[in-house]
mmCIF file of C-alpha atoms in Angstrom:
data_model
loop_
_atom_site.group_PDB
_atom_site.id
_atom_site.type_symbol
_atom_site.label_atom_id
_atom_site.label_comp_id
_atom_site.label_asym_id
_atom_site.label_seq_id
_atom_site.Cartn_x
_atom_site.Cartn_y
_atom_site.Cartn_z
ATOM 1 C CA MET D 1 -10.787 -12.038 -5.485
ATOM 2 C CA PHE D 2 -11.129 -15.779 -5.888
ATOM 3 C CA ASP D 3 -10.511 -18.647 -3.509
ATOM 4 C CA SER D 4 -9.510 -21.131 -6.218
ATOM 5 C CA PRO D 5 -8.820 -21.367 -9.966
ATOM 6 C CA ALA D 6 -12.072 -23.312 -10.385
ATOM 7 C CA GLU D 7 -14.088 -20.545 -8.741
ATOM 8 C CA ALA D 8 -12.322 -17.969 -10.900
ATOM 9 C CA ALA D 9 -12.994 -19.906 -14.103
ATOM 10 C CA GLN D 10 -16.675 -20.176 -13.261
ATOM 11 C CA ALA D 11 -16.995 -16.449 -12.548
ATOM 12 C CA LEU D 12 -14.915 -15.280 -15.503
ATOM 13 C CA ARG D 13 -17.124 -17.098 -18.027
ATOM 14 C CA ALA D 14 -19.431 -14.107 -17.714
ATOM 15 C CA TYR D 15 -16.755 -11.927 -19.341
ATOM 16 C CA PHE D 16 -14.592 -14.043 -21.649
ATOM 17 C CA ASP D 17 -14.918 -16.922 -24.082
ATOM 18 C CA PRO D 18 -13.549 -20.303 -22.857
ATOM 19 C CA PRO D 19 -10.054 -20.038 -24.416
ATOM 20 C CA ARG D 20 -9.539 -16.606 -22.858
ATOM 21 C CA VAL D 21 -10.963 -17.708 -19.532
ATOM 22 C CA GLU D 22 -8.208 -20.303 -19.420
ATOM 23 C CA LEU D 23 -5.546 -17.710 -20.216
ATOM 24 C CA VAL D 24 -6.844 -15.233 -17.636
ATOM 25 C CA VAL D 25 -7.022 -17.904 -14.935
ATOM 26 C CA LYS D 26 -3.387 -18.807 -15.619
ATOM 27 C CA ALA D 27 -2.464 -15.147 -15.064
ATOM 28 C CA LEU D 28 -4.132 -14.889 -11.640
ATOM 29 C CA VAL D 29 -1.754 -13.737 -8.919
ATOM 30 C CA PRO D 30 -1.707 -15.146 -5.359
ATOM 31 C CA ALA D 31 -2.017 -12.467 -2.685
ATOM 32 C CA ILE D 32 -2.939 -12.137 0.976
ATOM 33 C CA VAL D 33 -5.578 -9.601 1.965
ATOM 34 C CA LEU D 34 -6.060 -8.117 5.420
ATOM 35 C CA GLU D 35 -9.708 -8.824 6.091
ATOM 36 C CA PRO D 36 -11.720 -7.326 8.965
ATOM 37 C CA ARG D 37 -14.006 -9.895 10.584
ATOM 38 C CA SER D 38 -16.786 -9.321 13.067
ATOM 39 C CA GLY D 39 -15.780 -10.339 16.577
ATOM 40 C CA LEU D 40 -12.079 -10.590 15.758
ATOM 41 C CA LYS D 41 -10.116 -9.272 18.742
ATOM 42 C CA MET D 42 -6.607 -7.898 18.903
ATOM 43 C CA VAL D 43 -4.121 -10.207 20.603
ATOM 44 C CA LEU D 44 -0.461 -9.688 21.445
ATOM 45 C CA GLY D 45 1.574 -10.262 18.323
ATOM 46 C CA GLY D 46 -1.496 -10.567 16.105
ATOM 47 C CA THR D 47 -2.097 -9.025 12.707
ATOM 48 C CA ARG D 48 -3.599 -5.548 12.825
ATOM 49 C CA LEU D 49 -3.998 -2.249 11.056
ATOM 50 C CA GLY D 50 -3.360 0.894 13.044
ATOM 51 C CA GLY D 51 -3.236 1.104 16.812
ATOM 52 C CA THR D 52 0.225 0.572 18.237
ATOM 53 C CA PRO D 53 2.740 -2.235 17.744
ATOM 54 C CA ASP D 54 3.516 -5.026 20.161
ATOM 55 C CA ALA D 55 7.190 -5.061 21.032
ATOM 56 C CA PRO D 56 9.683 -6.197 23.687
ATOM 57 C CA ALA D 57 10.812 -4.083 26.603
ATOM 58 C CA GLY D 58 13.266 -1.434 25.485
ATOM 59 C CA PHE D 59 11.855 -1.157 21.962
ATOM 60 C CA VAL D 60 12.374 2.332 20.557
ATOM 61 C CA TRP D 61 9.587 3.663 18.339
ATOM 62 C CA PRO D 62 11.414 4.728 15.168
ATOM 63 C CA ARG D 63 11.683 8.285 13.885
ATOM 64 C CA PRO D 64 12.510 9.360 10.334
ATOM 65 C CA PRO D 65 16.058 10.606 9.805
ATOM 66 C CA ALA D 66 16.238 14.361 9.351
ATOM 67 C CA PRO D 67 15.990 15.198 5.635
ATOM 68 C CA ALA D 68 19.047 16.681 3.996
ATOM 69 C CA ASP D 69 16.975 19.510 2.509
ATOM 70 C CA PRO D 70 13.569 19.957 4.195
ATOM 71 C CA GLU D 71 12.741 22.995 2.104
ATOM 72 C CA GLU D 72 13.207 21.085 -1.148
ATOM 73 C CA ILE D 73 10.662 18.520 0.073
ATOM 74 C CA ALA D 74 8.226 21.172 1.314
ATOM 75 C CA LYS D 75 8.247 22.972 -2.031
ATOM 76 C CA ARG D 76 6.908 19.854 -3.768
ATOM 77 C CA GLY D 77 3.480 20.631 -2.281
ATOM 78 C CA ASN D 78 1.194 23.619 -2.676
ATOM 79 C CA GLU D 79 1.455 26.561 -0.285
ATOM 80 C CA TYR D 80 -0.741 24.942 2.380
ATOM 81 C CA ALA D 81 0.962 21.543 2.143
ATOM 82 C CA ALA D 82 4.403 23.162 2.193
ATOM 83 C CA ARG D 83 3.589 25.004 5.408
ATOM 84 C CA GLU D 84 2.266 21.805 7.006
ATOM 85 C CA MET D 85 5.364 19.852 5.991
ATOM 86 C CA ARG D 86 7.752 22.523 7.281
ATOM 87 C CA ASP D 87 6.035 22.497 10.661
ATOM 88 C CA HIS D 88 5.954 18.696 10.763
ATOM 89 C CA MET D 89 9.602 18.185 9.813
ATOM 90 C CA ALA D 90 10.724 20.802 12.326
ATOM 91 C CA LEU D 91 9.152 18.753 15.132
ATOM 92 C CA GLY D 92 11.083 15.580 14.267
ATOM 93 C CA LEU D 93 8.094 13.405 15.163
ATOM 94 C CA PRO D 94 8.117 9.586 15.121
ATOM 95 C CA TYR D 95 6.571 7.651 12.271
ATOM 96 C CA ALA D 96 2.899 6.792 12.247
ATOM 97 C CA PHE D 97 2.331 3.084 12.855
ATOM 98 C CA VAL D 98 0.567 1.446 9.926
ATOM 99 C CA ALA D 99 0.371 -2.320 10.415
ATOM 100 C CA GLN D 100 1.604 -5.392 12.229
ATOM 101 C CA ILE D 101 1.762 -8.697 10.343
ATOM 102 C CA ASP D 102 1.888 -11.969 12.269
ATOM 103 C CA LEU D 103 4.342 -13.936 10.143
ATOM 104 C CA ALA D 104 3.382 -17.313 11.607
ATOM 105 C CA GLU D 105 -0.204 -16.640 10.553
ATOM 106 C CA ALA D 106 0.992 -15.714 7.074
ATOM 107 C CA ALA D 107 3.221 -18.795 6.830
ATOM 108 C CA GLY D 108 0.223 -20.984 7.657
ATOM 109 C CA LEU D 109 -1.348 -19.921 4.384
ATOM 110 C CA GLY D 110 1.264 -21.768 2.329
ATOM 111 C CA ASP D 111 2.810 -20.635 -0.932
ATOM 112 C CA GLY D 112 1.066 -17.252 -0.888
ATOM 113 C CA ALA D 113 3.487 -16.090 1.802
ATOM 114 C CA SER D 114 6.658 -17.414 0.186
ATOM 115 C CA GLY D 115 9.653 -15.132 0.421
ATOM 116 C CA ILE D 116 8.902 -13.483 3.747
ATOM 117 C CA PRO D 117 10.080 -14.728 7.168
ATOM 118 C CA THR D 118 7.970 -17.349 8.916
ATOM 119 C CA GLU D 119 8.429 -16.220 12.519
ATOM 120 C CA GLY D 120 7.886 -13.011 14.425
ATOM 121 C CA ARG D 121 6.184 -9.942 13.054
ATOM 122 C CA LEU D 122 6.701 -7.284 10.425
ATOM 123 C CA LEU D 123 6.022 -3.800 11.799
ATOM 124 C CA PHE D 124 5.247 -1.118 9.208
ATOM 125 C CA PHE D 125 5.762 2.580 9.938
ATOM 126 C CA TYR D 126 5.185 5.540 7.596
ATOM 127 C CA ASP D 127 5.710 9.301 7.706
ATOM 128 C CA TYR D 128 2.248 10.083 6.338
ATOM 129 C CA ALA D 129 2.588 13.845 6.859
ATOM 130 C CA VAL D 130 5.407 13.942 4.280
ATOM 131 C CA GLY D 131 5.215 10.615 2.415
ATOM 132 C CA PRO D 132 2.833 11.746 -0.342
ATOM 133 C CA TRP D 133 5.545 14.185 -1.471
ATOM 134 C CA GLU D 134 8.559 11.954 -0.865
ATOM 135 C CA THR D 135 9.213 8.540 -2.391
ATOM 136 C CA GLY D 136 12.095 6.610 -0.869
ATOM 137 C CA THR D 137 13.450 4.833 2.183
ATOM 138 C CA ARG D 138 13.282 7.852 4.528
ATOM 139 C CA PRO D 139 9.446 8.063 4.786
ATOM 140 C CA ALA D 140 9.133 4.375 5.719
ATOM 141 C CA ARG D 141 10.506 1.987 8.294
ATOM 142 C CA VAL D 142 9.828 -1.744 8.336
ATOM 143 C CA ILE D 143 11.085 -3.777 11.288
ATOM 144 C CA TRP D 144 11.268 -7.547 11.528
ATOM 145 C CA ASP D 145 10.823 -8.365 15.211
ATOM 146 C CA ARG D 146 11.381 -11.970 16.271
ATOM 147 C CA THR D 147 10.564 -11.577 19.961
ATOM 148 C CA PRO D 148 8.438 -14.478 21.290
ATOM 149 C CA ALA D 149 4.832 -13.446 21.845
ATOM 150 C CA THR D 150 5.167 -14.187 25.553
ATOM 151 C CA ASP D 151 7.759 -11.399 25.831
ATOM 152 C CA LEU D 152 5.733 -8.729 24.044
ATOM 153 C CA THR D 153 3.928 -5.734 25.445
ATOM 154 C CA SER D 154 1.517 -3.346 23.738
ATOM 155 C CA LEU D 155 3.246 0.005 23.274
ATOM 156 C CA SER D 156 1.808 3.442 23.873
ATOM 157 C CA MET D 157 2.288 6.187 21.302
ATOM 158 C CA PRO D 158 5.273 8.424 22.001
ATOM 159 C CA GLU D 159 4.143 11.546 23.834
ATOM 160 C CA ASP D 160 5.017 13.990 21.060
ATOM 161 C CA LEU D 161 3.278 11.862 18.433
ATOM 162 C CA ALA D 162 0.187 11.517 20.635
ATOM 163 C CA ALA D 163 0.120 15.273 21.210
ATOM 164 C CA ALA D 164 0.249 15.951 17.472
ATOM 165 C CA ALA D 165 -2.591 13.468 16.902
ATOM 166 C CA THR D 166 -4.691 15.132 19.625
ATOM 167 C CA LYS D 167 -4.144 18.538 18.047
ATOM 168 C CA GLU D 168 -5.173 17.283 14.611
ATOM 169 C CA ARG D 169 -8.290 15.575 15.965
ATOM 170 C CA ALA D 170 -9.329 18.811 17.686
ATOM 171 C CA ALA D 171 -8.962 20.729 14.432
ATOM 172 C CA ARG D 172 -10.960 18.094 12.550
ATOM 173 C CA ASP D 173 -13.693 18.063 15.192
ATOM 174 C CA ALA D 174 -13.974 21.839 14.932
ATOM 175 C CA ILE D 175 -14.543 21.546 11.181
ATOM 176 C CA ALA D 176 -17.107 18.789 11.721
ATOM 177 C CA ALA D 177 -18.989 21.003 14.186
ATOM 178 C CA GLN D 178 -18.985 23.842 11.686
ATOM 179 C CA PHE D 179 -20.202 21.645 8.825
ATOM 180 C CA PRO D 180 -22.385 18.946 10.441
ATOM 181 C CA ASP D 181 -23.825 17.738 7.133
ATOM 182 C CA ARG D 182 -20.403 17.025 5.616
ATOM 183 C CA GLU D 183 -20.185 13.511 7.009
ATOM 184 C CA GLY D 184 -22.440 10.702 5.804
ATOM 185 C CA GLU D 185 -24.569 8.734 8.245
ATOM 186 C CA SER D 186 -22.552 5.543 7.679
ATOM 187 C CA ASN D 187 -19.367 7.253 8.875
ATOM 188 C CA LYS D 188 -20.768 8.980 11.947
ATOM 189 C CA GLY D 189 -19.582 7.577 15.253
ATOM 190 C CA VAL D 190 -16.690 5.673 13.627
ATOM 191 C CA GLU D 191 -13.360 6.208 15.371
ATOM 192 C CA LYS D 192 -11.083 7.985 12.934
ATOM 193 C CA GLY D 193 -7.364 8.411 12.761
ATOM 194 C CA THR D 194 -4.996 11.199 11.821
ATOM 195 C CA VAL D 195 -1.799 11.344 9.812
ATOM 196 C CA TYR D 196 -0.068 10.427 13.093
ATOM 197 C CA GLY D 197 -1.959 7.217 13.807
ATOM 198 C CA ALA D 198 -5.113 5.233 13.154
ATOM 199 C CA PRO D 199 -7.575 3.222 15.255
ATOM 200 C CA GLY D 200 -6.335 -0.292 15.960
ATOM 201 C CA ARG D 201 -8.259 -3.100 14.251
ATOM 202 C CA ALA D 202 -7.488 -6.804 14.307
ATOM 203 C CA MET D 203 -7.199 -8.313 10.827
ATOM 204 C CA PHE D 204 -7.531 -11.819 9.443
ATOM 205 C CA LEU D 205 -5.031 -12.840 6.774
ATOM 206 C CA ARG D 206 -6.855 -14.412 3.846
ATOM 207 C CA GLN D 207 -5.097 -15.985 0.882
ATOM 208 C CA THR D 208 -6.722 -15.298 -2.434
ATOM 209 C CA LEU D 209 -6.164 -15.127 -6.183
ATOM 210 C CA ARG D 210 -6.451 -11.761 -7.898
ATOM 211 C CA LEU D 211 -6.667 -10.493 -11.432
ATOM 212 C CA PRO D 212 -3.473 -8.576 -12.182
ATOM 213 C CA HIS D 213 -4.146 -4.867 -12.548
ATOM 214 C CA PRO D 214 -3.510 -3.646 -16.123
ATOM 215 C CA ALA D 215 -0.889 -1.193 -14.828
ATOM 216 C CA ALA D 216 1.007 -3.854 -12.849
ATOM 217 C CA LEU D 217 3.956 -5.790 -14.242
ATOM 218 C CA GLU D 218 2.075 -9.051 -13.637
ATOM 219 C CA ILE D 219 -0.338 -8.269 -16.473
ATOM 220 C CA ASN D 220 2.443 -9.569 -18.723
ATOM 221 C CA ALA D 221 1.548 -13.109 -17.623
ATOM 222 C CA LEU D 222 -1.150 -12.815 -20.282
ATOM 223 C CA PRO D 223 -0.167 -13.359 -23.916
ATOM 224 C CA SER D 224 1.334 -10.134 -25.233
ATOM 225 C CA ASP D 225 -1.667 -9.165 -27.374
ATOM 226 C CA LEU D 226 -4.052 -9.573 -24.434
ATOM 227 C CA ALA D 227 -1.701 -7.745 -22.061
ATOM 228 C CA VAL D 228 -1.628 -4.811 -24.477
ATOM 229 C CA ALA D 229 -5.412 -4.953 -24.814
ATOM 230 C CA ALA D 230 -5.905 -5.051 -21.040
ATOM 231 C CA ARG D 231 -3.836 -1.889 -20.777
ATOM 232 C CA GLY D 232 -6.101 -0.260 -23.369
ATOM 233 C CA GLY D 233 -3.767 -0.478 -26.332
ATOM 234 C CA SER D 234 -3.787 -1.590 -30.003
ATOM 235 C CA GLY D 235 -7.145 -0.015 -30.958
ATOM 236 C CA SER D 236 -8.737 -2.985 -32.762
ATOM 237 C CA ASN D 237 -12.359 -3.875 -32.016
ATOM 238 C CA ASP D 238 -11.330 -7.199 -30.514
ATOM 239 C CA ALA D 239 -8.770 -5.503 -28.265
ATOM 240 C CA GLU D 240 -11.332 -2.925 -27.179
ATOM 241 C CA ASP D 241 -13.814 -5.678 -26.359
ATOM 242 C CA PHE D 242 -11.228 -7.511 -24.262
ATOM 243 C CA HIS D 243 -10.219 -4.299 -22.501
ATOM 244 C CA THR D 244 -13.837 -3.526 -21.595
ATOM 245 C CA ALA D 245 -14.463 -7.093 -20.403
ATOM 246 C CA TYR D 246 -11.282 -7.097 -18.333
ATOM 247 C CA GLU D 247 -12.153 -3.803 -16.649
ATOM 248 C CA GLU D 248 -15.647 -5.081 -15.868
ATOM 249 C CA ALA D 249 -14.278 -8.303 -14.384
ATOM 250 C CA LEU D 250 -11.759 -6.360 -12.305
ATOM 251 C CA GLU D 251 -14.448 -4.125 -10.845
ATOM 252 C CA ALA D 252 -17.076 -6.826 -10.411
ATOM 253 C CA HIS D 253 -14.759 -8.950 -8.315
ATOM 254 C CA LEU D 254 -13.791 -5.998 -6.145
ATOM 255 C CA ASP D 255 -10.191 -5.768 -7.202
ATOM 256 C CA GLY D 256 -10.806 -2.164 -8.206
ATOM 257 C CA TYR D 257 -12.607 0.636 -6.395
ATOM 258 C CA SER D 258 -16.226 -0.468 -6.578
ATOM 259 C CA GLY D 259 -16.014 -2.592 -3.440
ATOM 260 C CA ASP D 260 -14.975 -2.286 0.166
ATOM 261 C CA ALA D 261 -11.685 -0.422 0.538
ATOM 262 C CA TRP D 262 -10.270 -3.059 2.905
ATOM 263 C CA ARG D 263 -9.843 -5.323 -0.106
ATOM 264 C CA ARG D 264 -6.980 -3.080 -1.230
ATOM 265 C CA ASN D 265 -5.011 -3.807 1.966
ATOM 266 C CA GLN D 266 -2.716 -6.528 0.719
ATOM 267 C CA LEU D 267 0.400 -8.450 1.683
ATOM 268 C CA LEU D 268 2.579 -9.580 -1.264
ATOM 269 C CA GLY D 269 1.109 -10.270 -4.700
ATOM 270 C CA ALA D 270 0.746 -7.773 -7.527
ATOM 271 C CA PRO D 271 0.158 -4.134 -6.583
ATOM 272 C CA MET D 272 -3.101 -2.428 -7.486
ATOM 273 C CA PRO D 273 -1.783 0.905 -8.738
ATOM 274 C CA GLU D 274 -3.717 4.123 -8.634
ATOM 275 C CA GLN D 275 -1.417 5.431 -11.353
ATOM 276 C CA ASP D 276 1.353 3.207 -12.726
ATOM 277 C CA ASP D 277 3.183 0.310 -11.119
ATOM 278 C CA PRO D 278 4.795 1.739 -7.939
ATOM 279 C CA ARG D 279 7.913 -0.315 -8.602
ATOM 280 C CA TYR D 280 8.748 2.101 -11.422
ATOM 281 C CA ASP D 281 8.856 4.924 -8.865
ATOM 282 C CA ALA D 282 11.093 2.797 -6.633
ATOM 283 C CA VAL D 283 13.520 2.301 -9.515
ATOM 284 C CA VAL D 284 13.576 6.000 -10.369
ATOM 285 C CA VAL D 285 14.327 7.146 -6.826
ATOM 286 C CA SER D 286 16.771 4.308 -6.075
ATOM 287 C CA GLU D 287 18.679 4.133 -9.339
ATOM 288 C CA PHE D 288 18.601 7.717 -10.574
ATOM 289 C CA GLY D 289 18.338 9.642 -7.301
ATOM 290 C CA LYS D 290 15.319 11.605 -8.455
ATOM 291 C CA GLN D 291 11.719 11.829 -7.360
ATOM 292 C CA TYR D 292 10.528 12.188 -10.932
ATOM 293 C CA LEU D 293 11.846 11.889 -14.453
ATOM 294 C CA SER D 294 10.891 14.206 -17.269
ATOM 295 C CA ARG D 295 9.005 12.695 -20.189
ATOM 296 C CA GLU D 296 12.198 12.815 -22.236
ATOM 297 C CA GLU D 297 14.184 11.032 -19.510
ATOM 298 C CA TRP D 298 11.459 8.409 -19.202
ATOM 299 C CA ASP D 299 11.489 7.773 -22.926
ATOM 300 C CA THR D 300 15.275 7.459 -22.894
ATOM 301 C CA ARG D 301 15.437 5.176 -19.847
ATOM 302 C CA ARG D 302 12.178 3.257 -20.284
ATOM 303 C CA ALA D 303 13.718 -0.118 -21.155
ATOM 304 C CA ASP D 304 16.125 0.110 -18.215
ATOM 305 C CA ILE D 305 13.369 1.093 -15.769
ATOM 306 C CA LEU D 306 11.085 -1.725 -16.917
ATOM 307 C CA ARG D 307 13.893 -4.241 -16.609
ATOM 308 C CA LYS D 308 14.964 -3.092 -13.143
ATOM 309 C CA ALA D 309 11.372 -2.963 -11.874
ATOM 310 C CA GLU D 310 11.315 -6.756 -12.239
ATOM 311 C CA ASP D 311 13.833 -6.894 -9.379
ATOM 312 C CA TRP D 312 11.283 -5.414 -6.945
ATOM 313 C CA VAL D 313 8.287 -6.946 -5.166
ATOM 314 C CA LEU D 314 5.336 -5.563 -3.280
ATOM 315 C CA LEU D 315 5.627 -6.196 0.448
ATOM 316 C CA LEU D 316 2.453 -4.418 1.613
ATOM 317 C CA GLN D 317 -0.058 -1.958 0.254
ATOM 318 C CA VAL D 318 -2.521 -0.052 2.413
ATOM 319 C CA ASP D 319 -5.507 2.060 1.449
ATOM 320 C CA LEU D 320 -4.935 5.100 3.663
ATOM 321 C CA GLY D 321 -8.587 6.084 3.872
ATOM 322 C CA ASN D 322 -9.422 2.624 5.158
ATOM 323 C CA TRP D 323 -6.448 2.669 7.532
ATOM 324 C CA MET D 324 -7.601 5.990 8.953
ATOM 325 C CA GLN D 325 -11.314 5.038 8.757
ATOM 326 C CA GLU D 326 -11.954 8.395 7.119
ATOM 327 C CA ARG D 327 -13.937 8.547 3.895
ATOM 328 C CA PHE D 328 -12.500 11.920 2.853
ATOM 329 C CA VAL D 329 -8.935 10.558 2.782
ATOM 330 C CA GLU D 330 -7.533 9.319 -0.525
ATOM 331 C CA GLY D 331 -4.455 7.437 -1.610
ATOM 332 C CA THR D 332 -2.539 4.203 -1.228
ATOM 333 C CA VAL D 333 0.920 3.627 0.200
ATOM 334 C CA TYR D 334 2.983 0.815 -1.298
ATOM 335 C CA PHE D 335 5.913 -0.683 0.611
ATOM 336 C CA VAL D 336 8.172 -2.262 -2.013
ATOM 337 C CA ILE D 337 11.536 -3.982 -1.713
ATOM 338 C CA ARG D 338 14.144 -5.500 -3.998
ATOM 339 C CA LYS D 339 13.960 -9.283 -4.152
ATOM 340 C CA ASP D 340 17.592 -9.530 -3.086
ATOM 341 C CA ASP D 341 17.026 -7.294 -0.062
ATOM 342 C CA LEU D 342 13.976 -9.331 0.934
ATOM 343 C CA ALA D 343 15.942 -12.580 0.697
ATOM 344 C CA LYS D 344 18.671 -11.076 2.901
ATOM 345 C CA ARG D 345 16.064 -9.574 5.302
ATOM 346 C CA ARG D 346 17.301 -6.029 4.709
ATOM 347 C CA PHE D 347 13.977 -4.406 5.517
ATOM 348 C CA GLU D 348 15.651 -1.034 6.034
ATOM 349 C CA GLN D 349 15.805 -0.924 2.235
ATOM 350 C CA VAL D 350 12.013 -0.824 1.834
ATOM 351 C CA VAL D 351 10.867 2.081 -0.332
ATOM 352 C CA ALA D 352 7.499 3.744 0.293
ATOM 353 C CA VAL D 353 5.545 4.969 -2.728
ATOM 354 C CA TYR D 354 2.359 7.013 -2.392
ATOM 355 C CA GLN D 355 -0.221 7.284 -5.155
ATOM 356 C CA GLN D 356 -3.670 8.769 -5.492
ATOM 357 C CA THR D 357 -5.965 9.301 -8.446
#
């Protein structure tokens, strides 16, 4: 992450020759990270991860619509996951609350927040118990609330959601008691979440510039030969050298996995995929009505998928282990939306995509 093009150019000289430094700096993507800061306190309407949302009187905590075929979803997981999903879907529980974004705070950052509303809050909800096995609009709910801060109140978790969270914490605590050496010293005593909710933490919105991930569409801001090289292609010595240098720069500046996980919690900008660009998954589920395409279908439809992915933008990505404050949890959830739907404020059209390595 860089605070300015000049800072980026200075740092990137350690990896690239001057002409390529200039090209890489031009390809940097503005983004807004959700940064934890010591002493930062939660305030009504403020930006946060986890906890509960602030909302007006009468607000109804959203619940996922009942799936058309729960068994089809359950069978996407292994035997254990399928059993857990069946039980979860049968309960009809509300979504887990993921994040609250203060849009006035974001707007104060300037161009980095262009495209999203400038007043109120975005509230992000996710069905984490099922979401890793279901890409689409059903596992996610994003609400744009424009209630003045003076009319907000901090909500409590719905009783059935809180009960499920309590049950999961008890099961986790029993495992921790049985295996006391499983948890590292740095993670002991840290409040941890469950798939039903996470500890509330105030966040500071910080505008930054990021290197586009090689798997993200934004890598194509580089000249085509360098974009191919960054993705690991072409095979020439020069391309291999650039690929290695790019990967080192990405990791060194904590846009990969070598740094603090909070740096992956991001509003707007280019996604940092764990697999491929999550916008491809959004296209597949939205345009073709499938969770996955076979290799043959992908090869046949590749040009169409790549073209349609350009119509989508990242709204928010959250590292779920960091959200839950649990080091044994993996994966990232990406909330993506078509540009047209964002412009028309149709946040019910947000698609959630889960990835893990």
